[in-house]
Amino acid sequence: MRLVLVGPPGAGKGTQAQFIASNLSIPKISTGDIFRANVSGGTELGRIAKEYMDRGDLVPDEVTIAMVRDRLSESDAQDGFLLDGFPRNVPQAEILKKMLSEFGAALDVVLELVVDDEEVVRRLAGRRTCGQCGRIWHVDFDDKKDDVCDVCGGRLYQREDDSEETVRHRLEVYQEQTAPLVSFYADESLLVGVDATGPVEEITQRAMEALRPFAD
Ligand code: AMP
């Protein structure tokens, strides 16, 4: 299955992407994760991306698209993939369509995780990530009082772009640039939406149910 996940920052895309991709046995391709790996690895790509990411702005399309093109050319992505965080605007969606048609392929479905703005701010401002294993914790929902990962003992950190001010800016960017994708994909008859509030496992179940008609 060739699947795109859309939804505002904090909709739980990263978490759901992990479960859905593993249920469907397809690779999860997250542009945010690839950028962050490049930032920590100190690469040229990371250096370029960092200043945009820290402000909560989108990394320029040419940089992002080249990176996605490389990733989609890898062998594990030939029979299906889940894209998390890409496309992020209509021009990226148009290029993705063109890129896939060059490979003789097309998207099967776009899953929208639906959640309102105030919930997003609450979720993101309390989000902490383990610097060692990447697991995501939440100060309220997981009742996390220390900054140590209960799974691997790594140190938890707050993503620089998860401060309340930057979260609000990321939401504006989402409304202006990414929300139009919802109607773009609705027009292409590719869009299905699921309510992304409630326990993580229930959201995954809803998502799998919504995707069932598109499974091979
Ligand atoms: P995410 O982890 O998906 O929230 O992405 C974190 C940051 O990476 C975003 O705020 C952007 O700065 C950058 N980013 C991720 N995906 C894209 C994309 N498709 N286009 C441009 N910038 C992106």
XYZ file of N, CA and C and ligand atoms in Angstrom:
671
model
N 0.838 -1.193 0.000
C 0.000 0.000 0.000
C 0.880 1.252 0.000
N 0.474 2.227 -0.811
C 1.185 3.516 -0.816
C 0.278 4.524 -0.129
N 0.740 4.952 1.034
C -0.131 5.681 1.949
C 0.536 6.959 2.426
N -0.273 8.032 2.511
C 0.208 9.291 3.088
C -0.630 9.575 4.325
N 0.052 10.026 5.386
C -0.645 10.394 6.616
C -0.606 11.914 6.721
N -1.760 12.562 6.871
C -1.757 14.016 7.097
C -2.503 14.329 8.388
N -2.215 15.518 8.909
C -2.848 15.947 10.148
C -1.957 16.999 10.764
N -2.498 17.829 11.662
C -1.696 18.899 12.246
C -0.562 18.337 13.095
N 0.447 19.178 13.383
C 1.489 18.742 14.309
C 0.789 18.337 15.607
N 1.196 17.226 16.189
C 0.567 16.809 17.451
C -0.663 15.942 17.261
N -1.014 15.641 16.026
C -2.168 14.762 15.798
C -1.809 13.326 16.158
N -0.513 13.073 16.357
C -0.072 11.713 16.668
C 0.387 10.984 15.413
N 0.789 11.748 14.400
C 1.213 11.116 13.138
C 2.380 10.171 13.347
N 3.385 10.634 14.090
C 4.582 9.808 14.290
C 4.235 8.494 14.970
N 3.443 8.583 16.038
C 3.056 7.390 16.796
C 2.217 6.457 15.932
N 1.196 7.008 15.285
C 0.311 6.173 14.471
C 1.069 5.617 13.261
N 1.952 6.422 12.692
C 2.715 5.982 11.519
C 3.482 4.697 11.846
N 4.083 4.709 13.037
C 4.864 3.549 13.484
C 3.991 2.286 13.525
N 2.818 2.378 14.173
C 1.952 1.208 14.322
C 1.344 0.775 12.988
N 0.874 1.760 12.212
C 0.203 1.424 10.951
C 1.209 0.781 9.991
N 2.405 1.374 9.891
C 3.414 0.836 8.977
C 3.781 -0.586 9.390
N 3.891 -0.804 10.688
C 4.274 -2.140 11.119
C 3.123 -3.129 10.882
N 1.881 -2.718 11.117
C 0.736 -3.596 10.809
C 0.666 -3.947 9.331
N 1.041 -2.997 8.477
C 0.921 -3.224 7.030
C 2.225 -3.750 6.416
N 3.266 -3.904 7.261
C 4.598 -4.338 6.791
C 5.129 -3.469 5.650
N 5.027 -2.171 5.830
C 5.617 -1.245 4.850
C 6.545 -0.294 5.603
N 7.565 0.271 4.910
C 8.455 1.192 5.626
C 7.759 2.515 5.933
N 8.068 3.049 7.101
C 7.561 4.371 7.469
C 8.621 5.382 7.072
N 8.241 6.342 6.260
C 9.198 7.357 5.817
C 8.749 8.694 6.380
N 9.484 9.176 7.378
C 9.116 10.424 8.036
C 10.142 11.500 7.695
N 9.702 12.547 6.993
C 10.661 13.602 6.604
C 11.198 14.306 7.853
N 10.342 14.509 8.872
C 10.814 15.138 10.113
C 11.934 14.310 10.744
N 11.758 12.975 10.795
C 12.787 12.098 11.380
C 14.077 12.166 10.563
N 13.944 12.184 9.243
C 15.153 12.214 8.404
C 15.889 13.541 8.630
N 15.128 14.642 8.686
C 15.778 15.935 8.967
C 16.469 15.911 10.327
N 15.749 15.394 11.351
C 16.350 15.385 12.701
C 17.600 14.521 12.743
N 17.599 13.394 12.028
C 18.797 12.540 12.001
C 19.951 13.300 11.351
N 19.653 14.091 10.337
C 20.693 14.880 9.675
C 21.200 16.012 10.564
N 20.294 16.594 11.355
C 20.719 17.649 12.281
C 21.667 17.031 13.313
N 21.269 15.887 13.928
C 22.171 15.316 14.941
C 23.440 14.770 14.328
N 23.372 14.318 13.077
C 24.582 13.812 12.420
C 25.482 14.935 11.908
N 25.017 16.176 12.016
C 25.855 17.316 11.606
C 26.093 17.378 10.102
N 25.167 16.869 9.278
C 25.375 16.905 7.823
C 25.015 18.286 7.269
N 25.380 18.495 6.006
C 25.052 19.744 5.319
C 23.530 19.921 5.242
N 22.831 18.821 4.926
C 21.362 18.865 4.859
C 20.786 19.291 6.224
N 21.344 18.733 7.282
C 20.893 19.063 8.635
C 21.137 20.529 8.963
N 22.281 21.033 8.514
C 22.610 22.435 8.784
C 21.592 23.360 8.110
N 21.232 23.015 6.868
C 20.247 23.832 6.149
C 18.879 23.737 6.829
N 18.476 22.501 7.162
C 17.124 22.279 7.683
C 16.924 22.903 9.066
N 17.980 22.895 9.884
C 17.821 23.263 11.293
C 17.196 24.640 11.505
N 17.660 25.635 10.756
C 17.156 26.983 11.028
C 15.654 27.078 10.745
N 15.176 26.364 9.729
C 13.727 26.370 9.435
C 12.979 25.605 10.520
N 13.531 24.448 10.887
C 12.852 23.598 11.870
C 12.732 24.307 13.221
N 13.801 24.970 13.655
C 13.772 25.639 14.956
C 12.716 26.737 14.996
N 12.459 27.354 13.841
C 11.431 28.408 13.795
C 10.034 27.823 13.617
N 9.954 26.544 13.249
C 8.653 25.928 12.974
C 8.200 26.183 11.551
N 9.128 26.615 10.689
C 8.796 26.842 9.275
C 9.106 25.591 8.459
N 8.567 25.557 7.247
C 8.872 24.427 6.369
C 10.254 24.597 5.746
N 10.970 23.499 5.627
C 12.251 23.476 4.919
C 11.911 23.695 3.427
N 12.740 24.447 2.676
C 12.383 24.716 1.271
C 12.089 23.435 0.475
N 11.108 23.563 -0.418
C 10.638 22.402 -1.185
C 11.753 21.679 -1.933
N 12.672 22.436 -2.562
C 13.663 21.723 -3.389
C 14.533 20.791 -2.541
N 14.833 21.243 -1.318
C 15.664 20.425 -0.416
C 14.873 19.175 -0.001
N 13.617 19.391 0.399
C 12.785 18.300 0.904
C 12.486 17.288 -0.203
N 12.143 17.798 -1.367
C 11.752 16.911 -2.465
C 12.929 16.031 -2.915
N 14.127 16.618 -2.987
C 15.302 15.827 -3.388
C 15.529 14.689 -2.383
N 15.332 15.018 -1.120
C 15.546 14.015 -0.072
C 14.509 12.885 -0.176
N 13.255 13.253 -0.442
C 12.197 12.244 -0.553
C 12.409 11.390 -1.803
N 12.813 12.029 -2.893
C 13.061 11.282 -4.136
C 14.109 10.188 -3.898
N 15.195 10.563 -3.196
C 16.248 9.581 -2.885
C 15.687 8.438 -2.051
N 14.903 8.806 -1.045
C 14.396 7.782 -0.127
C 13.423 6.831 -0.826
N 12.565 7.411 -1.692
C 11.576 6.561 -2.383
C 12.222 5.672 -3.445
N 13.462 6.004 -3.826
C 14.151 5.165 -4.810
C 14.764 3.924 -4.178
N 14.824 3.898 -2.843
C 15.454 2.744 -2.184
C 14.582 1.496 -2.345
N 15.233 0.324 -2.271
C 14.527 -0.905 -2.642
C 13.336 -1.214 -1.728
N 13.453 -0.884 -0.436
C 12.362 -1.252 0.483
C 11.074 -0.468 0.226
N 11.151 0.603 -0.575
C 9.956 1.441 -0.795
C 9.248 1.109 -2.109
N 9.744 0.084 -2.816
C 9.190 -0.174 -4.156
C 7.785 -0.772 -4.134
N 7.466 -1.535 -3.070
C 6.149 -2.170 -3.049
C 5.155 -1.477 -2.123
N 5.553 -0.387 -1.539
C 4.628 0.327 -0.657
C 5.402 1.112 0.382
N 4.717 2.083 0.971
C 5.352 2.917 2.008
C 4.277 3.714 2.706
N 4.660 4.219 3.862
C 3.795 5.172 4.552
C 4.592 6.464 4.680
N 4.090 7.543 4.103
C 4.768 8.831 4.212
C 4.173 9.614 5.373
N 5.050 10.025 6.300
C 4.622 10.780 7.478
C 5.302 12.151 7.417
N 4.522 13.211 7.207
C 5.111 14.567 7.177
C 5.418 15.047 5.775
N 5.142 14.264 4.787
C 5.318 14.651 3.381
C 4.171 14.038 2.589
N 3.523 14.777 1.695
C 3.749 16.192 1.395
C 3.192 17.103 2.484
N 3.685 18.341 2.487
C 3.326 19.321 3.508
C 2.653 20.540 2.872
N 2.595 20.562 1.554
C 1.885 21.643 0.849
C 1.476 21.097 -0.530
N 0.637 21.871 -1.234
C 0.114 21.369 -2.509
C 1.228 21.168 -3.556
N 2.192 22.104 -3.688
C 3.274 21.835 -4.663
C 3.999 20.508 -4.393
N 4.256 20.187 -3.116
C 4.912 18.900 -2.810
C 4.010 17.737 -3.225
N 2.682 17.904 -3.041
C 1.749 16.822 -3.404
C 1.760 16.614 -4.916
N 1.842 17.720 -5.645
C 1.857 17.586 -7.104
C 3.127 16.900 -7.585
N 4.261 17.279 -6.959
C 5.530 16.640 -7.333
C 5.522 15.158 -6.963
N 4.939 14.846 -5.807
C 4.893 13.436 -5.396
C 4.122 12.613 -6.429
N 3.013 13.162 -6.889
C 2.199 12.451 -7.873
C 3.020 12.177 -9.141
N 3.758 13.206 -9.558
C 4.569 13.092 -10.771
C 5.699 12.064 -10.564
N 6.331 12.174 -9.398
C 7.453 11.287 -9.074
C 6.999 9.824 -9.096
N 5.834 9.560 -8.478
C 5.330 8.193 -8.424
C 4.956 7.704 -9.819
N 4.387 8.589 -10.628
C 3.995 8.134 -11.960
C 5.241 7.796 -12.789
N 6.367 8.488 -12.501
C 7.626 8.112 -13.174
C 8.043 6.688 -12.803
N 7.725 6.286 -11.554
C 8.023 4.908 -11.118
C 6.902 3.959 -11.549
N 5.890 4.471 -12.276
C 4.736 3.654 -12.671
C 3.820 3.335 -11.504
N 3.770 4.224 -10.531
C 2.966 3.956 -9.331
C 2.080 5.160 -9.010
N 1.217 4.976 -8.012
C 0.345 6.069 -7.566
C -0.043 5.816 -6.113
N -0.478 6.871 -5.436
C -0.934 6.689 -4.054
C -2.221 5.869 -4.036
N -2.390 5.071 -2.977
C -3.635 4.324 -2.812
C -4.612 5.088 -1.939
N -4.086 5.772 -0.915
C -4.975 6.422 0.048
C -4.213 7.457 0.879
N -4.944 8.465 1.328
C -4.397 9.495 2.219
C -5.255 9.480 3.481
N -4.615 9.235 4.599
C -5.346 9.147 5.862
C -5.158 10.441 6.642
N -6.271 11.108 6.965
C -6.184 12.341 7.747
C -6.494 12.050 9.209
N -5.573 12.458 10.104
C -5.839 12.351 11.541
C -6.468 13.672 11.977
N -7.694 13.616 12.475
C -8.453 14.829 12.770
C -8.428 15.128 14.270
N -7.926 16.346 14.619
C -7.859 16.751 16.031
C -7.841 18.282 16.093
N -8.454 18.891 17.145
C -8.538 20.369 17.139
C -7.284 21.031 17.742
N -7.161 22.372 17.493
C -5.945 23.130 17.834
C -5.556 23.114 19.319
N -6.542 23.306 20.219
C -6.196 23.385 21.646
C -5.630 22.062 22.138
N -6.192 20.973 21.652
C -5.705 19.635 22.011
C -4.261 19.461 21.516
N -3.992 20.002 20.335
C -2.652 19.898 19.765
C -1.628 20.619 20.635
N -1.962 21.833 21.086
C -1.020 22.605 21.905
C -0.758 21.854 23.212
N -1.820 21.314 23.806
C -1.678 20.584 25.076
C -0.774 19.360 24.878
N -1.012 18.663 23.780
C -0.211 17.449 23.536
C 1.255 17.780 23.311
N 1.510 18.788 22.453
C 2.899 19.039 22.056
C 3.717 19.683 23.152
N 3.099 20.607 23.906
C 3.870 21.292 24.938
C 4.312 20.294 26.021
N 3.579 19.169 26.178
C 3.953 18.187 27.195
C 4.723 17.007 26.632
N 5.077 17.075 25.373
C 5.732 15.926 24.732
C 7.235 15.907 25.042
N 7.751 14.741 25.366
C 9.197 14.571 25.588
C 9.659 13.369 24.779
N 10.875 13.464 24.238
C 11.387 12.386 23.391
C 12.634 11.794 24.035
N 12.799 10.483 23.961
C 14.018 9.868 24.496
C 15.153 10.059 23.493
N 16.261 10.636 23.972
C 17.407 10.906 23.102
C 18.096 9.625 22.659
N 17.811 8.515 23.348
C 18.499 7.258 23.033
C 17.672 6.347 22.127
N 16.395 6.047 22.541
C 15.611 5.097 21.734
C 14.521 5.783 20.916
N 14.307 7.089 21.127
C 13.332 7.827 20.311
C 11.899 7.682 20.778
N 11.677 6.913 21.857
C 10.292 6.754 22.310
C 9.747 8.100 22.778
N 8.429 8.285 22.542
C 7.804 9.551 22.923
C 6.994 9.370 24.195
N 7.199 10.287 25.155
C 6.472 10.265 26.423
C 5.675 11.559 26.542
N 4.692 11.565 27.463
C 3.954 12.805 27.700
C 3.883 13.073 29.194
N 4.231 14.321 29.591
C 4.282 14.624 31.029
C 2.938 14.365 31.715
N 1.810 14.676 31.069
C 0.502 14.440 31.703
C -0.018 13.036 31.441
N -0.076 12.663 30.155
C -0.730 11.396 29.813
C 0.040 10.194 30.362
N 1.370 10.297 30.432
C 2.155 9.171 30.968
C 2.551 9.437 32.424
N 2.073 10.571 32.974
C 2.421 10.974 34.328
C 3.939 10.916 34.526
N 4.648 11.574 33.597
C 6.120 11.472 33.580
C 6.690 12.587 34.457
N 7.273 12.209 35.595
C 7.750 13.241 36.509
C 9.260 13.463 36.394
N 9.997 12.461 35.903
C 11.443 12.659 35.751
C 11.759 12.753 34.250
N 13.041 12.885 33.936
C 13.376 13.012 32.516
C 14.189 11.801 32.050
N 13.786 10.617 32.580
C 14.490 9.385 32.216
C 13.508 8.434 31.519
N 13.938 7.845 30.414
C 13.086 6.929 29.654
C 12.909 5.621 30.432
N 11.658 5.226 30.683
C 11.393 3.991 31.439
C 11.734 2.741 30.634
N 11.889 2.885 29.321
C 12.193 1.715 28.498
C 13.696 1.452 28.463
N 14.498 2.496 28.164
C 15.936 2.239 27.951
C 16.830 3.020 28.904
N 16.249 3.887 29.726
C 17.069 4.649 30.670
C 17.707 5.892 30.061
N 17.412 6.153 28.767
C 17.975 7.344 28.107
C 17.382 8.619 28.683
N 18.027 9.746 28.339
C 17.547 11.036 28.854
C 16.478 11.605 27.917
N 15.381 12.115 28.530
C 14.306 12.695 27.712
C 14.607 14.157 27.442
N 14.214 14.619 26.260
C 14.366 16.047 25.955
C 13.095 16.567 25.305
N 12.943 17.897 25.338
C 11.812 18.509 24.644
C 12.321 19.015 23.301
N 11.652 18.621 22.210
C 12.054 19.117 20.891
C 12.006 20.633 20.905
N 13.010 21.267 20.290
C 13.063 22.739 20.319
C 11.817 23.352 19.718
N 11.221 22.626 18.737
C 10.036 23.200 18.093
C 8.744 22.819 18.813
N 8.843 22.242 20.031
C 7.644 21.901 20.797
C 7.322 22.929 21.885
N 8.026 24.075 21.931
C 7.662 25.095 22.920
C 6.316 25.674 22.490
N 5.543 26.230 23.461
C 4.178 26.643 23.140
C 4.138 27.652 21.983
N 5.093 28.617 22.010
C 5.081 29.655 20.977
C 5.323 29.049 19.588
N 6.317 28.165 19.523
C 6.626 27.557 18.220
C 5.504 26.629 17.763
N 4.866 25.952 18.740
C 3.744 25.073 18.388
C 2.642 25.896 17.730
N 2.338 27.080 18.299
C 1.276 27.922 17.704
C 1.670 28.354 16.297
N 2.955 28.668 16.120
C 3.405 29.049 14.779
C 3.295 27.859 13.816
N 3.668 26.664 14.286
C 3.567 25.479 13.415
C 2.111 25.229 13.014
N 1.189 25.536 13.935
C -0.231 25.364 13.602
C -0.664 26.350 12.513
N -0.138 27.589 12.603
C -0.470 28.572 11.555
C 0.063 28.090 10.206
N 1.315 27.594 10.246
C 1.907 27.081 9.006
C 1.056 25.935 8.471
N 0.579 25.078 9.381
C -0.264 23.958 8.962
C -1.536 24.477 8.291
N -2.208 25.437 8.945
C -3.470 25.949 8.389
C -3.254 26.565 7.015
N -2.153 27.348 6.908
C -1.915 28.047 5.638
C -1.459 27.117 4.531
N -0.516 26.216 4.862
C 0.147 25.474 3.790
C -0.285 24.017 3.673
N -0.543 23.376 4.811
C -0.786 21.935 4.747
C -2.278 21.596 4.680
N -3.121 22.394 5.370
C -4.559 22.091 5.353
C -5.132 22.037 3.926
N -4.657 22.894 2.985
C -5.191 22.790 1.617
C -4.990 21.414 0.971
N -4.059 20.623 1.531
C -3.850 19.263 1.002
C -5.093 18.405 1.186
N -5.836 18.706 2.267
C -7.015 17.897 2.569
C -8.001 17.998 1.406
N -8.246 19.230 0.913
C -9.178 19.316 -0.223
C -8.534 18.814 -1.516
N -7.209 19.017 -1.638
C -6.511 18.487 -2.819
C -6.744 16.976 -2.932
N -6.545 16.259 -1.811
C -6.690 14.803 -1.854
C -8.159 14.366 -1.870
N -9.031 15.212 -1.300
C -10.466 14.894 -1.389
C -10.877 14.947 -2.863
N -10.385 15.962 -3.586
C -10.703 16.074 -5.018
C -10.179 14.874 -5.809
N -9.064 14.306 -5.330
C -8.491 13.141 -6.020
C -9.165 11.837 -5.564
N -10.178 11.961 -4.711
C -10.891 10.812 -4.131
C -9.958 9.845 -3.404
N -8.953 10.432 -2.722
C -7.997 9.583 -2.003
C -8.137 9.703 -0.486
N -8.948 10.677 -0.034
C -8.932 11.033 1.380
C -9.880 10.215 2.250
N -9.347 9.695 3.374
C -10.229 9.177 4.426
C -9.793 9.813 5.747
N -10.755 10.151 6.594
C -10.433 10.823 7.856
C -10.776 9.937 9.034
N -9.940 10.022 10.094
C -10.313 9.343 11.348
C -10.152 10.310 12.517
N -11.012 10.156 13.501
C -10.942 10.937 14.728
C -9.671 10.497 15.477
N -8.762 11.478 15.717
C -7.479 11.125 16.337
C -7.444 11.506 17.809
N -8.602 11.479 18.479
C -8.604 11.705 19.928
C -8.940 10.379 20.620
N -8.477 10.282 21.877
C -8.732 9.052 22.636
C -7.460 8.226 22.744
N -7.555 7.029 23.334
C -6.366 6.197 23.525
C -5.692 5.813 22.203
N -4.364 5.779 22.229
C -3.551 5.496 21.039
C -4.008 4.230 20.313
N -4.265 3.140 21.107
C -4.630 1.860 20.465
C -5.962 1.975 19.728
N -6.891 2.778 20.312
C -8.192 2.928 19.641
C -8.044 3.685 18.331
N -7.165 4.676 18.329
C -6.953 5.447 17.100
C -6.344 4.522 16.027
N -5.386 3.692 16.446
C -4.785 2.753 15.490
C -5.860 1.827 14.918
N -6.745 1.341 15.805
C -7.819 0.437 15.337
C -8.712 1.127 14.313
N -9.091 2.383 14.640
C -9.939 3.153 13.709
C -9.225 3.321 12.375
N -7.918 3.627 12.460
C -7.150 3.854 11.235
C -7.087 2.569 10.404
N -6.839 1.428 11.058
C -6.724 0.172 10.320
C -8.051 -0.197 9.661
N -9.130 0.109 10.385
C -10.473 -0.139 9.857
C -10.712 0.715 8.600
N -10.324 1.991 8.707
C -10.535 2.917 7.586
C -9.687 2.526 6.370
N -8.528 1.880 6.642
C -7.615 1.529 5.548
C -7.949 0.183 4.906
N -8.739 -0.604 5.615
C -9.023 -1.970 5.146
C -9.447 -2.036 3.668
N -10.380 -1.151 3.233
C -10.811 -1.255 1.824
C -9.684 -1.014 0.809
N -8.557 -0.417 1.279
C -7.483 -0.096 0.341
C -6.360 -1.121 0.373
N -6.456 -2.087 1.302
C -5.388 -3.086 1.424
C -5.417 -3.988 0.193
N -4.232 -4.468 -0.192
C -4.139 -5.326 -1.395
C -4.954 -6.595 -1.258
P 7.587 16.825 11.889
O 8.410 15.892 12.693
O 6.842 16.140 10.764
O 6.671 17.689 12.734
O 8.602 17.833 11.147
C 9.448 18.692 11.887
C 9.931 19.831 11.009
O 10.670 19.308 9.890
C 8.833 20.678 10.384
O 8.344 21.689 11.267
C 9.584 21.281 9.191
O 10.472 22.302 9.591
C 10.429 20.095 8.736
N 9.697 19.270 7.739
C 9.250 17.987 7.898
N 8.639 17.557 6.797
C 8.678 18.580 5.906
C 8.193 18.780 4.580
N 7.525 17.809 3.939
N 8.422 19.971 3.975
C 9.102 20.945 4.597
N 9.562 20.849 5.862
C 9.363 19.685 6.519
